[in-house]
Each structure stands twice: as structure tokens, then as C-alpha cells.
PDB file of C-alpha atoms in Angstrom:
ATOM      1  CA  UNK A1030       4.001 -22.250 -39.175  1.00  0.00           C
ATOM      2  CA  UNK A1031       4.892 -19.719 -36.570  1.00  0.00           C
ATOM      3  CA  UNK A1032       3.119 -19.247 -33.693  1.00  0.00           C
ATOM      4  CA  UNK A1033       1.798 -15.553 -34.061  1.00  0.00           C
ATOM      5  CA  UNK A1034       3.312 -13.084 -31.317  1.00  0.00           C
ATOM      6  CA  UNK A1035      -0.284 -10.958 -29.977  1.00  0.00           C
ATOM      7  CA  UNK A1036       2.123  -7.580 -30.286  1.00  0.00           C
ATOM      8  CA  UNK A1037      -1.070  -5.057 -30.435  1.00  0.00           C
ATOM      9  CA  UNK A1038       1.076  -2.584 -33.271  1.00  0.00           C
ATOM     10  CA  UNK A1039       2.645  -5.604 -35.166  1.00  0.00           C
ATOM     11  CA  UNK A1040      -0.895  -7.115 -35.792  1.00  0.00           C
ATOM     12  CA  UNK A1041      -2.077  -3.682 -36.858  1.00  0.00           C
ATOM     13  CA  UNK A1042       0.540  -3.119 -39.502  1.00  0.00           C
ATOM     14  CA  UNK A1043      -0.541  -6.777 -40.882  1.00  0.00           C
ATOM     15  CA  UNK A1044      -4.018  -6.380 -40.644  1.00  0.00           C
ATOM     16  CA  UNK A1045      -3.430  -2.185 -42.677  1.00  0.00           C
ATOM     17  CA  UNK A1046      -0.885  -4.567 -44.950  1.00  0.00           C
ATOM     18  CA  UNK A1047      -4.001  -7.324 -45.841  1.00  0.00           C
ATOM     19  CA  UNK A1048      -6.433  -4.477 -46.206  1.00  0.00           C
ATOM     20  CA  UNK A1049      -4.055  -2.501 -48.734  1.00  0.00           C
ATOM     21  CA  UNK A1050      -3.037  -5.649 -50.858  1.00  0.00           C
ATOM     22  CA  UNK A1051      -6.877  -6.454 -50.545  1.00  0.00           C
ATOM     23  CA  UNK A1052      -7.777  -3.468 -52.413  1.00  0.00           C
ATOM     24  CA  UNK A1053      -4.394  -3.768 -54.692  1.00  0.00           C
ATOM     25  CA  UNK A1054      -6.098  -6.801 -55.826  1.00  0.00           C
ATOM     26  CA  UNK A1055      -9.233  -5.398 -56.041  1.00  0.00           C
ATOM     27  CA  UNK A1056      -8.516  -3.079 -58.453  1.00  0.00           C
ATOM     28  CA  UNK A1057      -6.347  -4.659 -60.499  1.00  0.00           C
ATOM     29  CA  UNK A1058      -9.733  -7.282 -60.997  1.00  0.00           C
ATOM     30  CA  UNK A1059     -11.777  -4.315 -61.994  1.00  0.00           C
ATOM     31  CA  UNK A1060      -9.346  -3.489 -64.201  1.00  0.00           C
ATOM     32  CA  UNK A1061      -8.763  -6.418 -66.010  1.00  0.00           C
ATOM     33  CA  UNK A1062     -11.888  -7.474 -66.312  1.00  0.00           C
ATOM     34  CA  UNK A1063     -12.906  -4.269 -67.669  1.00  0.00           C
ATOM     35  CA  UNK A1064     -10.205  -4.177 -70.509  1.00  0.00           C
ATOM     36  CA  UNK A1065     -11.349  -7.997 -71.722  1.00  0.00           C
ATOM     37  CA  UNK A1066     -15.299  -7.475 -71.030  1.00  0.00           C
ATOM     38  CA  UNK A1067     -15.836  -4.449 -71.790  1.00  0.00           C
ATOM     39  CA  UNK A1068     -15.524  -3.244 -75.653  1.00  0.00           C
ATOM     40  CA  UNK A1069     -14.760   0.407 -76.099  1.00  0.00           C
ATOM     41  CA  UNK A1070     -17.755   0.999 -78.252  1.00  0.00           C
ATOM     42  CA  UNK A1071     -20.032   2.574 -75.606  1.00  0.00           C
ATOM     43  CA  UNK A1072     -23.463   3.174 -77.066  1.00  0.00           C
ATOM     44  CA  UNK A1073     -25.295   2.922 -73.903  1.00  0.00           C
ATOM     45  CA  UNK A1074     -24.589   3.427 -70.260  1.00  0.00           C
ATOM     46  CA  UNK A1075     -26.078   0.071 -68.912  1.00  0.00           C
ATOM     47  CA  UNK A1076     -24.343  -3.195 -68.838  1.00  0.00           C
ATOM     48  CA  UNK A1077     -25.042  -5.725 -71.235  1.00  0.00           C
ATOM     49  CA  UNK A1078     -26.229  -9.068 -71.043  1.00  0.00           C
ATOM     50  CA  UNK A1079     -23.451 -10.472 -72.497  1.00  0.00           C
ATOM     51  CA  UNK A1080     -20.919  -7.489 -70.706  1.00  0.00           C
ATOM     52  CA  UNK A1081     -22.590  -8.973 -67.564  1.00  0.00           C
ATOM     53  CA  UNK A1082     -22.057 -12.835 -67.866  1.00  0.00           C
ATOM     54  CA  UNK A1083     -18.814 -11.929 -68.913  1.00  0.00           C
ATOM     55  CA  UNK A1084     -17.927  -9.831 -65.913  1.00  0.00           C
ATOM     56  CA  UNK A1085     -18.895 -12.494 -63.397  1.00  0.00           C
ATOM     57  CA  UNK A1086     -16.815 -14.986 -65.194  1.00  0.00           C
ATOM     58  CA  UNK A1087     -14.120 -12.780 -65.410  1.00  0.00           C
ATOM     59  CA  UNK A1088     -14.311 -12.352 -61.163  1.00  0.00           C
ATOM     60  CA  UNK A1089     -14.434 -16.210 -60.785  1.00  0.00           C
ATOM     61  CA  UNK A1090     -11.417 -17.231 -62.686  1.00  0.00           C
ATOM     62  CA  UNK A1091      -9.092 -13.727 -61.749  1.00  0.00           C
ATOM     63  CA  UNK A1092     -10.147 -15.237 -57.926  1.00  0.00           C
ATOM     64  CA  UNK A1093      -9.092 -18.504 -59.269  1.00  0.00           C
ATOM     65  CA  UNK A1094      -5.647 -17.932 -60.388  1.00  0.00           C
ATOM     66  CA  UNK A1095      -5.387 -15.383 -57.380  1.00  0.00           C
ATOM     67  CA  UNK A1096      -5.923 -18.587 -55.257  1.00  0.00           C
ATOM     68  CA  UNK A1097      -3.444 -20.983 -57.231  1.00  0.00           C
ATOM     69  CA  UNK A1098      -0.994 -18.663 -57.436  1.00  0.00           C
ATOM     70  CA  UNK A1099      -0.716 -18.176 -53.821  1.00  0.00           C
ATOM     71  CA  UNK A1100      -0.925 -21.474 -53.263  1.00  0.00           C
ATOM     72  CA  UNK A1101       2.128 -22.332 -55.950  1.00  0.00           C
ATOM     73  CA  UNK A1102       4.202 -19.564 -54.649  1.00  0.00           C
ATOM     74  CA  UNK A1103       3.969 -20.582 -50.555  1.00  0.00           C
ATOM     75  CA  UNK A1104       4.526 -23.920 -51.635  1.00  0.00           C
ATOM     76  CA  UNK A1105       7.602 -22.790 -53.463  1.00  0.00           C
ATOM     77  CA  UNK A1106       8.988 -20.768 -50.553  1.00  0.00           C
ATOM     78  CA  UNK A1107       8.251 -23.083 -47.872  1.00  0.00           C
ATOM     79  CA  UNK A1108      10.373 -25.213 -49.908  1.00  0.00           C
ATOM     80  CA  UNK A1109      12.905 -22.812 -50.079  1.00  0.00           C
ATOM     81  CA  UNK A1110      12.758 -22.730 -46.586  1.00  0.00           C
ATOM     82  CA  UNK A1111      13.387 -26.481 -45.913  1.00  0.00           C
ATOM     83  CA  UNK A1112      15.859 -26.329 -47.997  1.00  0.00           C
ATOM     84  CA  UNK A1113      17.665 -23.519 -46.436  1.00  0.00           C
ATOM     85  CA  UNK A1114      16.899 -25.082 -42.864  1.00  0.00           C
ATOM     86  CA  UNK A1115      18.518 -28.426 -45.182  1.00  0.00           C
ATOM     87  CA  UNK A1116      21.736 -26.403 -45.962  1.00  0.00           C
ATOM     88  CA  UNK A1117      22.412 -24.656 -42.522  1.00  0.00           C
ATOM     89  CA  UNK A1118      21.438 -27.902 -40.306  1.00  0.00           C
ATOM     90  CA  UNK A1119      25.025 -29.011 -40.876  1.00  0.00           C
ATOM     91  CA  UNK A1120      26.836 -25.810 -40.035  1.00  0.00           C
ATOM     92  CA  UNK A1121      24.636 -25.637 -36.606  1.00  0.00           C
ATOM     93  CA  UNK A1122      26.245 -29.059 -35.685  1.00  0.00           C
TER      94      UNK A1122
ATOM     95  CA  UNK B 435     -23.710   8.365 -44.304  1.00  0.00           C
ATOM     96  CA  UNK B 436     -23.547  10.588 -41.213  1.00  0.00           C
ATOM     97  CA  UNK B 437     -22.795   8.131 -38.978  1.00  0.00           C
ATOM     98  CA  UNK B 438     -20.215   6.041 -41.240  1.00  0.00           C
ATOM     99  CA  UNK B 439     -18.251   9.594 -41.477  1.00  0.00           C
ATOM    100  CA  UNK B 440     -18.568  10.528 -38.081  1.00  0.00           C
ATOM    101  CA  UNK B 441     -17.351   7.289 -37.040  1.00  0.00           C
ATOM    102  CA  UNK B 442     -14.225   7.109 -39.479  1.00  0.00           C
ATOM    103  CA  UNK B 443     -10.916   9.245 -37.478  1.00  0.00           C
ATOM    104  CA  UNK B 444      -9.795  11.547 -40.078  1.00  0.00           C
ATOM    105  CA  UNK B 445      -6.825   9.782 -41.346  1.00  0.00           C
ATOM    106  CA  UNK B 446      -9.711   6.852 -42.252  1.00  0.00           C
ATOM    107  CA  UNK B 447     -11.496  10.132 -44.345  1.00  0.00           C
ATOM    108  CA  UNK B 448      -8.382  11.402 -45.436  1.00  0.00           C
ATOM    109  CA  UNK B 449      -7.354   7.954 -46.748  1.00  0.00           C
ATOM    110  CA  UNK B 450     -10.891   7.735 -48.584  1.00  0.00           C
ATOM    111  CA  UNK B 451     -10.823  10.530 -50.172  1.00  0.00           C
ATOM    112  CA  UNK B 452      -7.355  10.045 -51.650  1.00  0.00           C
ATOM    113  CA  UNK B 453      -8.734   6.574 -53.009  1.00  0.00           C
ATOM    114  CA  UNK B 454     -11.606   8.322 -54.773  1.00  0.00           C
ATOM    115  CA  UNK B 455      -9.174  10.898 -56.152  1.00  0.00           C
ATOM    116  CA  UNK B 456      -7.135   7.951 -57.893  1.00  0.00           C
ATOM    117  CA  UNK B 457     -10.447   6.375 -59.035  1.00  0.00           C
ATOM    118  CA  UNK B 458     -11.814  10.045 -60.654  1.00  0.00           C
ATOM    119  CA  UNK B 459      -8.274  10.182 -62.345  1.00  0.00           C
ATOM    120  CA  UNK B 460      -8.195   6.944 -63.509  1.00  0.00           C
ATOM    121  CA  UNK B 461     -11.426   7.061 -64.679  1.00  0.00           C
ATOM    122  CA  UNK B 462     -10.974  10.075 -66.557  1.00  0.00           C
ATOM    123  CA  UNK B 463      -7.607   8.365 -68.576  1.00  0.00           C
ATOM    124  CA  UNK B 464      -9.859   5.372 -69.100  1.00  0.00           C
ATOM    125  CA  UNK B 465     -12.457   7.201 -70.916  1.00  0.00           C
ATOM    126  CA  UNK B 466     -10.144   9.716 -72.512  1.00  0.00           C
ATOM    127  CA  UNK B 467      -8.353   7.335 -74.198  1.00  0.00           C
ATOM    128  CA  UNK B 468     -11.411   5.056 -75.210  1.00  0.00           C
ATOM    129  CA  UNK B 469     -13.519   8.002 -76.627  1.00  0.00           C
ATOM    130  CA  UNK B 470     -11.526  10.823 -77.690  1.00  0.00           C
ATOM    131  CA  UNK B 471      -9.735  10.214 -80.540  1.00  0.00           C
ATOM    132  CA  UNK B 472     -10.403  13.227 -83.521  1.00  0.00           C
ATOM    133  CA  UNK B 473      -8.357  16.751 -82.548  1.00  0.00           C
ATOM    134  CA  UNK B 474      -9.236  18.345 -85.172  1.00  0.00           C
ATOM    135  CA  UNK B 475     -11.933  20.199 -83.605  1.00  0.00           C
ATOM    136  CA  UNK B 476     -10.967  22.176 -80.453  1.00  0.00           C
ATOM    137  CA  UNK B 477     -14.421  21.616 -78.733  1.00  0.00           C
ATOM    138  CA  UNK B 478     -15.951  18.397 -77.194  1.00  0.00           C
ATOM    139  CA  UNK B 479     -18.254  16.361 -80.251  1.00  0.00           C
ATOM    140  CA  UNK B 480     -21.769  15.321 -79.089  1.00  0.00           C
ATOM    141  CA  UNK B 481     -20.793  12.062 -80.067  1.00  0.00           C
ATOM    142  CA  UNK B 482     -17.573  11.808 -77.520  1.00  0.00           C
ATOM    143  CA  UNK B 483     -19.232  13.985 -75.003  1.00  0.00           C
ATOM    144  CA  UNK B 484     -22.268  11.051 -75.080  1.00  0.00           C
ATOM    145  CA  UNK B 485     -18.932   8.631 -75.219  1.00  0.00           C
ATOM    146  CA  UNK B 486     -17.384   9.502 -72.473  1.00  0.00           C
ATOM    147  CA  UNK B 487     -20.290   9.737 -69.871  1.00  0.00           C
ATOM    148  CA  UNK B 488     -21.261   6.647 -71.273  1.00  0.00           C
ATOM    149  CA  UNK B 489     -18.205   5.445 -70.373  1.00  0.00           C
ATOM    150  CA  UNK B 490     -18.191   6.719 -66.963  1.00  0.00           C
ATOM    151  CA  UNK B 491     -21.312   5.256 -66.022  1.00  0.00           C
ATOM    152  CA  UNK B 492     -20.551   1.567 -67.730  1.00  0.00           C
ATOM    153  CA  UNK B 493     -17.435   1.588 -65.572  1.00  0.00           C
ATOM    154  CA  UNK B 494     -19.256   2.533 -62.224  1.00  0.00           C
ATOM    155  CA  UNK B 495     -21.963  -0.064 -63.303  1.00  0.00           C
ATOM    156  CA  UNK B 496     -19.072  -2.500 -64.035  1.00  0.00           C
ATOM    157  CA  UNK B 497     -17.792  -1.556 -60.593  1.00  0.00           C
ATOM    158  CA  UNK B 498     -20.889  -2.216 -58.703  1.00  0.00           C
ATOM    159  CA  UNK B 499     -21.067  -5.716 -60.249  1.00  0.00           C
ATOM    160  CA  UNK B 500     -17.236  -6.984 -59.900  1.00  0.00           C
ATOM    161  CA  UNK B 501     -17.964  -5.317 -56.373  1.00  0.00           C
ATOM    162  CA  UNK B 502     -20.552  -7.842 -55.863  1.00  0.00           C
ATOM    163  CA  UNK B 503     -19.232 -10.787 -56.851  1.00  0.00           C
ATOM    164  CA  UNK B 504     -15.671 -10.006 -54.929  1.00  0.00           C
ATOM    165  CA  UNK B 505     -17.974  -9.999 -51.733  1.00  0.00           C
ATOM    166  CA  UNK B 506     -19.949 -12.989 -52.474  1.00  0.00           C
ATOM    167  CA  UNK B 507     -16.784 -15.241 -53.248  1.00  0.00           C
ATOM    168  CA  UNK B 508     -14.876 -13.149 -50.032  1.00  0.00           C
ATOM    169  CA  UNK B 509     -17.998 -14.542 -47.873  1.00  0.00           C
ATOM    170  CA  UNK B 510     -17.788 -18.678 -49.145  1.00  0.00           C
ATOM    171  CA  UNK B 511     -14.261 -18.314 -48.806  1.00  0.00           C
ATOM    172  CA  UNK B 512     -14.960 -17.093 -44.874  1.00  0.00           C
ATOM    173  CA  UNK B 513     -17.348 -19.486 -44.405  1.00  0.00           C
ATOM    174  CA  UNK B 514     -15.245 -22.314 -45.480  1.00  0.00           C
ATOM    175  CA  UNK B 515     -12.257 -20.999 -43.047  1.00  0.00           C
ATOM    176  CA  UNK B 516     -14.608 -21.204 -40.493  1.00  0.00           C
ATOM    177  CA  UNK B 517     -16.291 -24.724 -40.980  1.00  0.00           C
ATOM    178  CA  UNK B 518     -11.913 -25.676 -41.613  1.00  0.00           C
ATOM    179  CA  UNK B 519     -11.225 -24.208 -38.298  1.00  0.00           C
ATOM    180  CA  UNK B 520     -14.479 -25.647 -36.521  1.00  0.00           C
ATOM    181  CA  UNK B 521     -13.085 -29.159 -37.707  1.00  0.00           C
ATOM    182  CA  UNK B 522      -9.387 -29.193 -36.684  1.00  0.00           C
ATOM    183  CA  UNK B 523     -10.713 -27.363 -33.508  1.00  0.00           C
ATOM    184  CA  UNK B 524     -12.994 -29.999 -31.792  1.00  0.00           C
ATOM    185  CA  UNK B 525     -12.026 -33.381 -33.736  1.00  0.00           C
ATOM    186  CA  UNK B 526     -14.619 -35.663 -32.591  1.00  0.00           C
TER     187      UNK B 526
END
């Protein structure tokens, strides 16, 4: 929506901000997908077949509701927004 | 390995070094809690000692492959803001 302003420190605190929620998310998907793929039986070191399928699965559809989420929730404040710009449009006039 | 550290400043190394921290700690909970249950034994059982590095391994193995996947899904999802951006770029 807004043109970006090129301010050299702004876009560096973004760009630190999308690496740290980046890796946030990042392990918050090992995580989870650990807890539900991985039972707490551990006979063997290596991952199994099953563990495996499992785990890729798990990193498709975490990714997935990542994605819809987002998507919900900037739909649901840029409507907030409209409707703010709704409200004040009369007191500006 | 050199080079990668030589070329990180030292807040990068600093910064890594805390993250690897956090992972040893909560790797170490993780694996506590999943193999160690008996205390009535003050020493370490062959059975939970076999647990837990067990444990530790499946998670770095578990690691690796999330790892994977996260950069393979990270790379379509470039790819597609690129060909997006190509398109509302030069509509012809």
C-alpha cells in the first residue's frame, strides 16, 4: 500500500525484524512437527520411514496455515483500516 | 567454515552462538523429559543414557530434514514472487 521510504537504518531494522520472525517461525515448525511426528519411544537414532513422510507433511501444511493465516489476518486489518479511514473521512470534512 | 566465520562481524558470531546455546538447552529439556523418567537410581541407566542420545541425534536428523523442506518451499515461493513481479512489471 505504501510506497516504501529507501531510509538505509529503517530498511535494516525490517529486514533484522523478517530474519528474526523467520527463524521464530522456524522453530516453532521444528517443534511442532517434532511433538506430532516424532513418538518418544526412541529405539534408534535414524529417522523412520514413516517419521520421515510424516515430517515433510507436517512442513507442507504448518507452511500452509502459515500462509492462510497471514493472508486472513491482512485481510482483516486492511479492513480495519478502511473502516477507520470510513469513520474519520467525515470528521476531516 | 573459515571463511563463513571470518566473514561474519562479531555481533553476527555472537548472535550465533547464543542461538546454538538455546538449541543445546532446549534440546537437553526435550530429551530429559522424553527419556528420564525412574529416580530411583542416582546414576544414568544404559537404557536412558542410549535414550537420550538417541534422542539427540533423531532431533538433529529431524532438524536437517524440516531444514530441507523449509528451503525448498522458501525457494518456489521466491520463484513465484519473481515470475508475479516479472508480470505486473512489463504487461505485454
Amino acid at each position: 500500500m505504501a510506497v516504501p521510504q529507501l531510509d538505509p537504518a529503517k530498511l535494516q531494522l525490517v529486514q533484522d525484524l523478517e530474519i528474526e520472525m523467520m527463524s521464530d517461525m522456524y522453530n516453532r515448525l521444528v517443534g511442532a512437527c517434532h511433538r506430532k511426528c516424532i513418538p518418544v519411544k526412541y529405539h534408534e537414532p535414524e529417522l523412520g520411514k514413516g517419521e520421515s513422510v510424516c515430517l515433510d507433511r507436517c512442513v507442507a501444511k504448518y507452511l500452509d496455515v502459515h500462509e492462510r493465516i497471514g493472508k486472513k489476518l491482512s485481510n482483516m486489518s486492511q479492513g480495519e483500516a478502511e473502516d477507520l479511514t470510513k469513520m474519520n473521512l467525515p470528521e476531516k470534512k | 567454515m573459515a571463511a563463513s566465520a571470518q566473514m561474519m562481524s562479531e555481533a553476527d558470531q555472537i548472535k550465533t552462538f547464543k542461538e546454538f546455546l538455546v538449541q543445546y538447552n532446549k534440546l537437553s529439556e526435550l530429551c530429559f523429559n522424553d527419556c528420564i523418567h525412574d529416580f530411583t537410581s542416582r546414576n544414568l541407566r544404559s537404557t536412558e543414557d542410549k535414550c537420550t542420545i538417541n534422542c539427540m541425534e533423531k532431533y538433529l536428523r529431524t532438524n536437517q530434514r524440516v531444514s530441507q523442506r523449509f528451503h525448498e518451499f522458501q525457494m518456489i515461493a521466491n520463484e513465484n514472487m519473481i515470475a508475479l513481479a516479472q508480470k505486473s512489471g512489463n504487461p505485454s
